[in-house]
mmCIF file with all atom_site columns, C-alpha atoms and ligand atoms in Angstrom:
data_model
loop_
_atom_site.group_PDB
_atom_site.id
_atom_site.type_symbol
_atom_site.label_atom_id
_atom_site.label_alt_id
_atom_site.label_comp_id
_atom_site.label_asym_id
_atom_site.label_entity_id
_atom_site.label_seq_id
_atom_site.pdbx_PDB_ins_code
_atom_site.Cartn_x
_atom_site.Cartn_y
_atom_site.Cartn_z
_atom_site.occupancy
_atom_site.B_iso_or_equiv
_atom_site.pdbx_formal_charge
_atom_site.auth_seq_id
_atom_site.auth_comp_id
_atom_site.auth_asym_id
_atom_site.auth_atom_id
_atom_site.pdbx_PDB_model_num
ATOM   1  C  CA  . MET O 1 1  ? 41.657 -2.455  4.312   1.00 55.00 ? 1   MET O CA  1
ATOM   2  C  CA  . ALA O 1 2  ? 41.362 0.366   2.083   1.00 66.00 ? 2   ALA O CA  1
ATOM   3  C  CA  . ARG O 1 3  ? 38.291 2.724   2.088   1.00 85.00 ? 3   ARG O CA  1
ATOM   4  C  CA  . ILE O 1 4  ? 35.839 2.060   -1.356  1.00 92.00 ? 4   ILE O CA  1
ATOM   5  C  CA  . THR O 1 5  ? 34.631 4.746   -2.993  1.00 96.00 ? 5   THR O CA  1
ATOM   6  C  CA  . ILE O 1 6  ? 31.592 4.890   -5.366  1.00 97.00 ? 6   ILE O CA  1
ATOM   7  C  CA  . TYR O 1 7  ? 30.486 7.770   -7.363  1.00 97.00 ? 7   TYR O CA  1
ATOM   8  C  CA  . VAL O 1 8  ? 28.705 8.645   -10.773 1.00 97.00 ? 8   VAL O CA  1
ATOM   9  C  CA  . GLU O 1 9  ? 30.964 9.381   -13.382 1.00 97.00 ? 9   GLU O CA  1
ATOM   10 C  CA  . PRO O 1 10 ? 29.803 11.747  -16.458 1.00 97.00 ? 10  PRO O CA  1
ATOM   11 C  CA  . ARG O 1 11 ? 30.741 10.261  -19.947 1.00 97.00 ? 11  ARG O CA  1
ATOM   12 C  CA  . HIS O 1 12 ? 30.611 10.966  -23.358 1.00 97.00 ? 12  HIS O CA  1
ATOM   13 C  CA  . ALA O 1 13 ? 28.944 8.726   -25.894 1.00 95.00 ? 13  ALA O CA  1
ATOM   14 C  CA  . ASP O 1 14 ? 32.383 7.058   -26.719 1.00 96.00 ? 14  ASP O CA  1
ATOM   15 C  CA  . ASN O 1 15 ? 32.551 6.337   -22.839 1.00 95.00 ? 15  ASN O CA  1
ATOM   16 C  CA  . THR O 1 16 ? 35.315 8.874   -22.122 1.00 97.00 ? 16  THR O CA  1
ATOM   17 C  CA  . THR O 1 17 ? 35.165 10.697  -19.006 1.00 97.00 ? 17  THR O CA  1
ATOM   18 C  CA  . CYS O 1 18 ? 33.427 14.340  -19.480 1.00 97.00 ? 18  CYS O CA  1
ATOM   19 C  CA  . ASP O 1 19 ? 34.997 16.699  -16.933 1.00 95.00 ? 19  ASP O CA  1
ATOM   20 C  CA  . HIS O 1 20 ? 33.864 19.445  -19.015 1.00 96.00 ? 20  HIS O CA  1
ATOM   21 C  CA  . THR O 1 21 ? 31.426 22.175  -17.864 1.00 95.00 ? 21  THR O CA  1
ATOM   22 C  CA  . VAL O 1 22 ? 28.166 21.362  -19.382 1.00 94.00 ? 22  VAL O CA  1
ATOM   23 C  CA  . LYS O 1 23 ? 24.359 22.716  -19.361 1.00 92.00 ? 23  LYS O CA  1
ATOM   24 C  CA  . PRO O 1 24 ? 21.568 21.100  -17.944 1.00 86.00 ? 24  PRO O CA  1
ATOM   25 C  CA  . SER O 1 25 ? 20.797 19.840  -21.570 1.00 85.00 ? 25  SER O CA  1
ATOM   26 C  CA  . GLY O 1 26 ? 24.066 17.564  -21.324 1.00 82.00 ? 26  GLY O CA  1
ATOM   27 C  CA  . LYS O 1 27 ? 25.656 20.191  -24.499 1.00 91.00 ? 27  LYS O CA  1
ATOM   28 C  CA  . PRO O 1 28 ? 29.107 21.539  -23.754 1.00 94.00 ? 28  PRO O CA  1
ATOM   29 C  CA  . ARG O 1 29 ? 28.921 25.139  -22.068 1.00 93.00 ? 29  ARG O CA  1
ATOM   30 C  CA  . ASP O 1 30 ? 32.096 26.135  -23.794 1.00 92.00 ? 30  ASP O CA  1
ATOM   31 C  CA  . LEU O 1 31 ? 32.052 25.102  -27.370 1.00 89.00 ? 31  LEU O CA  1
ATOM   32 C  CA  . LYS O 1 32 ? 35.864 25.163  -27.639 1.00 94.00 ? 32  LYS O CA  1
ATOM   33 C  CA  . SER O 1 33 ? 36.520 22.778  -25.130 1.00 94.00 ? 33  SER O CA  1
ATOM   34 C  CA  . GLY O 1 34 ? 36.136 20.077  -27.249 1.00 94.00 ? 34  GLY O CA  1
ATOM   35 C  CA  . CYS O 1 35 ? 33.612 18.395  -25.605 1.00 96.00 ? 35  CYS O CA  1
ATOM   36 C  CA  . PRO O 1 36 ? 31.189 16.321  -27.793 1.00 95.00 ? 36  PRO O CA  1
ATOM   37 C  CA  . GLY O 1 37 ? 28.422 16.458  -25.177 1.00 94.00 ? 37  GLY O CA  1
ATOM   38 C  CA  . ARG O 1 38 ? 27.684 14.318  -22.251 1.00 95.00 ? 38  ARG O CA  1
ATOM   39 C  CA  . THR O 1 39 ? 25.435 11.198  -23.076 1.00 95.00 ? 39  THR O CA  1
ATOM   40 C  CA  . GLN O 1 40 ? 25.768 9.141   -20.029 1.00 96.00 ? 40  GLN O CA  1
ATOM   41 C  CA  . PHE O 1 41 ? 26.400 8.474   -16.122 1.00 97.00 ? 41  PHE O CA  1
ATOM   42 C  CA  . ALA O 1 42 ? 28.759 5.521   -15.473 1.00 98.00 ? 42  ALA O CA  1
ATOM   43 C  CA  . VAL O 1 43 ? 28.890 4.252   -11.765 1.00 98.00 ? 43  VAL O CA  1
ATOM   44 C  CA  . VAL O 1 44 ? 32.361 3.697   -10.836 1.00 98.00 ? 44  VAL O CA  1
ATOM   45 C  CA  . CYS O 1 45 ? 33.429 1.750   -8.013  1.00 97.00 ? 45  CYS O CA  1
ATOM   46 C  CA  . SER O 1 46 ? 37.460 2.219   -6.597  1.00 96.00 ? 46  SER O CA  1
ATOM   47 C  CA  . GLU O 1 47 ? 37.235 -1.874  -6.133  1.00 95.00 ? 47  GLU O CA  1
ATOM   48 C  CA  . HIS O 1 48 ? 35.359 -2.943  -9.050  1.00 96.00 ? 48  HIS O CA  1
ATOM   49 C  CA  . GLY O 1 49 ? 35.684 -0.370  -11.843 1.00 97.00 ? 49  GLY O CA  1
ATOM   50 C  CA  . ASP O 1 50 ? 32.530 0.372   -14.071 1.00 97.00 ? 50  ASP O CA  1
ATOM   51 C  CA  . VAL O 1 51 ? 29.540 -1.131  -12.031 1.00 97.00 ? 51  VAL O CA  1
ATOM   52 C  CA  . GLY O 1 52 ? 26.685 -2.033  -14.477 1.00 95.00 ? 52  GLY O CA  1
ATOM   53 C  CA  . THR O 1 53 ? 26.286 -0.286  -17.560 1.00 95.00 ? 53  THR O CA  1
ATOM   54 C  CA  . PRO O 1 54 ? 26.198 3.218   -17.689 1.00 96.00 ? 54  PRO O CA  1
ATOM   55 C  CA  . HIS O 1 55 ? 22.687 5.172   -17.441 1.00 97.00 ? 55  HIS O CA  1
ATOM   56 C  CA  . HIS O 1 56 ? 21.443 7.837   -19.678 1.00 94.00 ? 56  HIS O CA  1
ATOM   57 C  CA  . VAL O 1 57 ? 20.022 10.009  -16.824 1.00 93.00 ? 57  VAL O CA  1
ATOM   58 C  CA  . LYS O 1 58 ? 22.235 11.234  -13.666 1.00 94.00 ? 58  LYS O CA  1
ATOM   59 C  CA  . GLN O 1 59 ? 18.981 10.442  -11.222 1.00 95.00 ? 59  GLN O CA  1
ATOM   60 C  CA  . LEU O 1 60 ? 19.208 6.778   -12.463 1.00 96.00 ? 60  LEU O CA  1
ATOM   61 C  CA  . ALA O 1 61 ? 22.841 6.561   -11.612 1.00 97.00 ? 61  ALA O CA  1
ATOM   62 C  CA  . GLU O 1 62 ? 22.343 7.594   -8.263  1.00 97.00 ? 62  GLU O CA  1
ATOM   63 C  CA  . PRO O 1 63 ? 20.361 4.919   -7.019  1.00 97.00 ? 63  PRO O CA  1
ATOM   64 C  CA  . ALA O 1 64 ? 22.836 2.310   -8.112  1.00 97.00 ? 64  ALA O CA  1
ATOM   65 C  CA  . VAL O 1 65 ? 25.719 3.986   -6.341  1.00 98.00 ? 65  VAL O CA  1
ATOM   66 C  CA  . THR O 1 66 ? 23.682 3.342   -3.042  1.00 97.00 ? 66  THR O CA  1
ATOM   67 C  CA  . GLU O 1 67 ? 22.788 -0.185  -4.093  1.00 97.00 ? 67  GLU O CA  1
ATOM   68 C  CA  . HIS O 1 68 ? 26.658 -0.900  -4.830  1.00 97.00 ? 68  HIS O CA  1
ATOM   69 C  CA  . ARG O 1 69 ? 27.555 0.743   -1.729  1.00 96.00 ? 69  ARG O CA  1
ATOM   70 C  CA  . GLN O 1 70 ? 24.988 -1.513  0.463   1.00 95.00 ? 70  GLN O CA  1
ATOM   71 C  CA  . GLU O 1 71 ? 26.522 -4.552  -1.499  1.00 94.00 ? 71  GLU O CA  1
ATOM   72 C  CA  . HIS O 1 72 ? 29.624 -3.899  0.032   1.00 94.00 ? 72  HIS O CA  1
ATOM   73 C  CA  . ARG O 1 73 ? 28.169 -3.503  3.319   1.00 92.00 ? 73  ARG O CA  1
ATOM   74 C  CA  . ALA O 1 74 ? 26.529 -6.855  3.305   1.00 91.00 ? 74  ALA O CA  1
ATOM   75 C  CA  . ALA O 1 75 ? 29.811 -8.297  1.955   1.00 86.00 ? 75  ALA O CA  1
ATOM   76 C  CA  . LEU O 1 76 ? 31.620 -7.047  5.028   1.00 79.00 ? 76  LEU O CA  1
ATOM   77 C  CA  . ALA O 1 77 ? 28.988 -7.807  7.227   1.00 78.00 ? 77  ALA O CA  1
ATOM   78 C  CA  . THR O 1 78 ? 29.219 -11.940 5.996   1.00 68.00 ? 78  THR O CA  1
ATOM   79 C  CA  . ARG O 1 79 ? 32.932 -11.973 7.176   1.00 61.00 ? 79  ARG O CA  1
HETATM 80 ZN ZN1 . LIG I 2 .  ? 32.709 16.543  -21.904 1.00 94.53 ? 101 LIG I ZN1 1
HETATM 81 ZN ZN1 . LIG I 2 .  ? 32.494 -2.138  -5.531  1.00 94.53 ? 102 LIG I ZN1 1
#
């Protein structure tokens, strides 16, 4: 079975991945990067894709990662 990875992915308002360097405020550090600003954090699972709806604060997305990881662990335990 493939190893499952679950992580927090920063996103822009239009739900595209933000891999730009941003300030703690979410504003782009380099204005020439074309980054419209980081506004949300999606929880992504390698098996399920997006988990739930994106969170507006990274601190809220992290518990969702842990929670989803536990769901996988529970699913494996019942097999
Ligand atoms: Zn960006
Ligand atoms: Zn999953």
